Amino acid sequence: MTSPTSNETRDLVILGSGCAGLTAAIYAARSNLKPLVLEGHEPGGQLSITTLVENFPGWPDGVQGPELIENMKKQAQRFGAELRMAHLSGADLTSHPIQLQVGAETIHTRTVIIASGASARWLNLPSEQALIGHGVSSCATCDGFFASGKEIAVIGGGDSAMEEALFLTRFASKVTLINRTAKFRASPIMLERAKSHPNIKFLHSTIVEEVLGVEEKDVKGLRLKNTVSGDQFVLPVSFMFLGIGHIPNAQAFKGMMDLDEDGYIVAKDDVHCTLNGEILPGVFCAGDIKDRKYRQAITAAGSGCMAALEVERYLEAHGR
Ligand code: NDP
């Protein structure tokens, strides 16, 4: 039996439906490229699990992340973008047309924009992994409600951790923010907001050694260690939320293109994917998957726009 194979060659397929992918879709759709967006494992990307976004220009009072994403989707669809709940299972990026595997289907396309973003980082402790969904979470927005009236911990010292801790004060009776060093990466304004909140307590220079409650299948506390004094102690909490950054979703492209030591796509001129330093024709990237430095909604959107404009130029140069 042969796999169902579409004979149609598309102009553009976009992998990922976060800020970068959807902005690329808006631009490409308005250029009549009828882009297909494969929404990926985390439809809507990181904004879809964020609460208030206060730094996206044009929203003086802020906008909820999911609302922003929903609006972007509608905007892309209005101009003819096709969104599909699917993810890539394989690819040949050097063939022309490029071949993308989605389950049993092979999609042929002249160009692709990889905008699969980045996913939450975990501590990777066996006890943490065993308790994901049983009191361990990387998504305060999704699971905060379940922490209602409970004492909880948030791990991390960046803006994500501060944002989560502040958000979780709506539900939890007490939030302990645990940072592994004495230095916080968070912006001063976010750090100050969290520090001045009466229900948030800070523990710095402290690491999680074990999440307690594996047998009970329910978080009972954290075994912590102060890295300066070496003291170990137990913090009784019912929830642990991770806010320790993200990992680029580029593992599927390992060996197909140049990735840096942390797995981010190495982008030439900000938009081109390369293999052994040479541009891969027709293969573009955008957003957090290639951005270890800025990682903002607006920079992701900007890079999605750049990638879409480069796709247009590429297609024009190739007689489309
Ligand atoms: P960051 O990389 O800024 O911070 C990650 C934090 O997690 C650091 O404190 C880091 O500690 C800690 N960490 C990493 N790995 C571990 C580990 N294995 N164990 C314990 N701690 C660990 O990531 P964020 O997600 O916080 O922020 C990413 C970007 O997004 C930033 O540019 C930020 O400004 C932006 N952002 C903006 C928001 C807003 O404007 N509202 C909200 C959220 C994010 P260490 O410092 O020791 O490495």
CSV table of N, CA, C and O in Angstrom, one decimal, residues 239-292:
chain,number,residue,atom,x,y,z
A,239,PHE,N,2.6,22.0,45.4
A,239,PHE,CA,2.8,22.2,44.0
A,239,PHE,C,4.2,22.7,43.7
A,239,PHE,O,4.7,23.5,44.5
A,240,MET,N,4.8,22.3,42.6
A,240,MET,CA,6.1,22.9,42.2
A,240,MET,C,5.9,23.3,40.7
A,240,MET,O,5.6,22.5,39.8
A,241,PHE,N,6.1,24.6,40.5
A,241,PHE,CA,6.0,25.2,39.1
A,241,PHE,C,7.4,25.5,38.6
A,241,PHE,O,8.1,26.2,39.3
A,242,LEU,N,7.7,25.1,37.4
A,242,LEU,CA,9.0,25.4,36.8
A,242,LEU,C,8.9,26.7,36.0
A,242,LEU,O,8.0,26.8,35.2
A,243,GLY,N,9.9,27.5,36.2
A,243,GLY,CA,10.0,28.8,35.4
A,243,GLY,C,11.4,29.0,35.1
A,243,GLY,O,12.0,30.1,35.3
A,244,ILE,N,12.1,27.9,34.5
A,244,ILE,CA,13.6,28.0,34.3
A,244,ILE,C,14.0,28.1,32.9
A,244,ILE,O,15.1,27.6,32.5
A,245,GLY,N,13.2,28.6,32.1
A,245,GLY,CA,13.6,28.9,30.7
A,245,GLY,C,13.1,27.8,29.7
A,245,GLY,O,12.3,27.0,30.1
A,246,HIS,N,13.7,27.8,28.6
A,246,HIS,CA,13.1,27.0,27.5
A,246,HIS,C,14.2,26.3,26.6
A,246,HIS,O,15.4,26.7,26.6
A,247,ILE,N,13.8,25.3,25.9
A,247,ILE,CA,14.7,24.6,25.0
A,247,ILE,C,14.1,24.7,23.6
A,247,ILE,O,12.9,24.5,23.4
A,248,PRO,N,15.0,25.1,22.6
A,248,PRO,CA,14.5,25.2,21.2
A,248,PRO,C,14.0,23.9,20.7
A,248,PRO,O,14.6,22.8,20.9
A,249,ASN,N,12.9,24.0,20.0
A,249,ASN,CA,12.3,22.7,19.4
A,249,ASN,C,12.9,22.4,18.0
A,249,ASN,O,12.2,22.4,17.0
A,250,ALA,N,14.2,22.2,18.0
A,250,ALA,CA,14.9,21.9,16.8
A,250,ALA,C,15.5,20.5,16.7
A,250,ALA,O,16.2,20.2,15.7
A,251,GLN,N,15.2,19.7,17.7
A,251,GLN,CA,15.8,18.4,17.8
A,251,GLN,C,15.5,17.6,16.5
A,251,GLN,O,16.3,16.8,16.0
A,252,ALA,N,14.3,17.8,15.9
A,252,ALA,CA,13.9,17.0,14.7
A,252,ALA,C,14.8,17.4,13.5
A,252,ALA,O,14.8,16.6,12.6
A,253,PHE,N,15.5,18.5,13.6
A,253,PHE,CA,16.3,18.9,12.5
A,253,PHE,C,17.8,18.6,12.6
A,253,PHE,O,18.6,19.1,11.8
A,254,LYS,N,18.1,17.9,13.7
A,254,LYS,CA,19.5,17.6,14.0
A,254,LYS,C,20.0,16.8,12.8
A,254,LYS,O,19.4,15.8,12.4
A,255,GLY,N,21.2,17.2,12.3
A,255,GLY,CA,21.8,16.5,11.2
A,255,GLY,C,21.3,17.1,9.8
A,255,GLY,O,22.0,16.9,8.8
A,256,MET,N,20.2,17.8,9.8
A,256,MET,CA,19.6,18.3,8.6
A,256,MET,C,20.1,19.8,8.4
A,256,MET,O,20.0,20.3,7.3
A,257,MET,N,20.5,20.4,9.5
A,257,MET,CA,20.9,21.8,9.4
A,257,MET,C,21.8,22.1,10.6
A,257,MET,O,21.9,21.3,11.5
A,258,ASP,N,22.5,23.3,10.5
A,258,ASP,CA,23.4,23.7,11.6
A,258,ASP,C,22.6,24.1,12.8
A,258,ASP,O,21.8,25.0,12.7
A,259,LEU,N,22.9,23.5,13.9
A,259,LEU,CA,22.4,23.9,15.2
A,259,LEU,C,23.5,24.3,16.1
A,259,LEU,O,24.6,23.8,16.0
A,260,ASP,N,23.3,25.2,17.1
A,260,ASP,CA,24.4,25.6,18.0
A,260,ASP,C,24.5,24.6,19.2
A,260,ASP,O,23.7,23.6,19.2
A,261,GLU,N,25.4,24.8,20.1
A,261,GLU,CA,25.6,23.8,21.2
A,261,GLU,C,24.4,23.6,22.1
A,261,GLU,O,24.2,22.6,22.7
A,262,ASP,N,23.5,24.6,22.1
A,262,ASP,CA,22.2,24.5,22.9
A,262,ASP,C,21.0,24.0,22.1
A,262,ASP,O,19.9,24.0,22.5
A,263,GLY,N,21.3,23.8,20.8
A,263,GLY,CA,20.2,23.3,19.9
A,263,GLY,C,19.4,24.3,19.2
A,263,GLY,O,18.4,24.0,18.5
A,264,TYR,N,19.9,25.6,19.3
A,264,TYR,CA,19.2,26.6,18.5
A,264,TYR,C,19.6,26.6,17.0
A,264,TYR,O,20.8,26.2,16.8
A,265,ILE,N,18.7,26.9,16.1
A,265,ILE,CA,19.1,26.9,14.7
A,265,ILE,C,20.1,28.1,14.5
A,265,ILE,O,19.9,29.2,15.0
A,266,VAL,N,21.2,27.8,13.8
A,266,VAL,CA,22.1,28.9,13.4
A,266,VAL,C,21.6,29.5,12.1
A,266,VAL,O,21.6,28.9,11.1
A,267,ALA,N,21.2,30.8,12.3
A,267,ALA,CA,20.5,31.4,11.1
A,267,ALA,C,21.5,32.4,10.4
A,267,ALA,O,22.0,33.3,11.1
A,268,LYS,N,21.6,32.2,9.1
A,268,LYS,CA,22.5,33.1,8.4
A,268,LYS,C,21.6,34.3,8.0
A,268,LYS,O,20.5,34.1,7.5
A,269,ASP,N,22.1,35.5,8.1
A,269,ASP,CA,21.4,36.7,7.9
A,269,ASP,C,20.0,36.7,8.6
A,269,ASP,O,19.0,37.2,8.1
A,270,ASP,N,20.0,36.1,9.7
A,270,ASP,CA,18.8,36.0,10.6
A,270,ASP,C,17.6,35.2,10.1
A,270,ASP,O,16.7,34.9,10.8
A,271,VAL,N,17.7,34.7,8.8
A,271,VAL,CA,16.5,34.0,8.3
A,271,VAL,C,16.8,32.7,7.6
A,271,VAL,O,15.9,31.8,7.5
A,272,HIS,N,18.1,32.5,7.1
A,272,HIS,CA,18.4,31.3,6.3
A,272,HIS,C,18.9,30.2,7.2
A,272,HIS,O,19.8,30.4,8.0
A,273,CYS,N,18.4,29.0,7.0
A,273,CYS,CA,18.9,27.8,7.7
A,273,CYS,C,20.1,27.3,6.8
A,273,CYS,O,20.1,27.5,5.6
A,274,THR,N,21.1,26.8,7.5
A,274,THR,CA,22.3,26.4,6.8
A,274,THR,C,22.7,25.0,7.1
A,274,THR,O,22.3,24.4,8.1
A,275,LEU,N,23.5,24.3,6.2
A,275,LEU,CA,24.0,23.0,6.5
A,275,LEU,C,25.5,23.1,6.2
A,275,LEU,O,25.9,23.5,5.1
A,276,ASN,N,26.3,22.8,7.2
A,276,ASN,CA,27.8,23.0,7.0
A,276,ASN,C,28.2,24.4,6.5
A,276,ASN,O,29.0,24.6,5.7
A,277,GLY,N,27.4,25.4,7.0
A,277,GLY,CA,27.7,26.8,6.7
A,277,GLY,C,27.1,27.3,5.4
A,277,GLY,O,27.1,28.5,5.1
A,278,GLU,N,26.6,26.4,4.6
A,278,GLU,CA,26.0,26.7,3.3
A,278,GLU,C,24.5,26.9,3.4
A,278,GLU,O,23.8,26.1,4.1
A,279,ILE,N,23.9,28.0,2.8
A,279,ILE,CA,22.5,28.2,2.9
A,279,ILE,C,21.7,27.0,2.3
A,279,ILE,O,22.1,26.5,1.2
A,280,LEU,N,20.7,26.6,3.0
A,280,LEU,CA,19.8,25.5,2.4
A,280,LEU,C,18.7,26.2,1.6
A,280,LEU,O,17.8,26.9,2.2
A,281,PRO,N,18.7,26.1,0.3
A,281,PRO,CA,17.8,26.9,-0.5
A,281,PRO,C,16.3,26.6,-0.1
A,281,PRO,O,15.9,25.4,0.0
A,282,GLY,N,15.6,27.6,0.1
A,282,GLY,CA,14.1,27.5,0.4
A,282,GLY,C,13.8,27.2,1.8
A,282,GLY,O,12.6,27.1,2.2
A,283,VAL,N,14.8,27.1,2.7
A,283,VAL,CA,14.6,26.7,4.1
A,283,VAL,C,14.9,27.9,5.0
A,283,VAL,O,16.0,28.3,5.0
A,284,PHE,N,13.8,28.4,5.6
A,284,PHE,CA,14.0,29.7,6.4
A,284,PHE,C,13.6,29.4,7.8
A,284,PHE,O,12.9,28.4,8.1
A,285,CYS,N,13.9,30.3,8.7
A,285,CYS,CA,13.6,30.1,10.1
A,285,CYS,C,13.2,31.4,10.7
A,285,CYS,O,13.6,32.5,10.2
A,286,ALA,N,12.4,31.3,11.8
A,286,ALA,CA,12.0,32.6,12.5
A,286,ALA,C,11.6,32.3,13.9
A,286,ALA,O,11.2,31.1,14.3
A,287,GLY,N,11.8,33.3,14.8
A,287,GLY,CA,11.3,33.2,16.2
A,287,GLY,C,12.3,32.5,17.1
A,287,GLY,O,13.5,32.4,16.9
A,288,ASP,N,11.8,32.0,18.2
A,288,ASP,CA,12.6,31.6,19.3
A,288,ASP,C,13.5,30.4,19.0
A,288,ASP,O,14.4,30.1,19.7
A,289,ILE,N,13.1,29.7,17.9
A,289,ILE,CA,13.9,28.5,17.6
A,289,ILE,C,15.3,28.9,17.1
A,289,ILE,O,16.3,28.1,17.1
A,290,LYS,N,15.5,30.1,16.8
A,290,LYS,CA,16.8,30.6,16.3
A,290,LYS,C,17.3,31.8,17.1
A,290,LYS,O,18.3,32.5,16.8
A,291,ASP,N,16.5,32.1,18.2
A,291,ASP,CA,16.8,33.4,18.9
A,291,ASP,C,17.1,33.1,20.4
A,291,ASP,O,16.2,32.9,21.2
A,292,ARG,N,18.3,33.0,20.8
A,292,ARG,CA,18.7,32.7,22.2
A,292,ARG,C,18.8,34.0,23.0
A,292,ARG,O,18.9,34.0,24.2
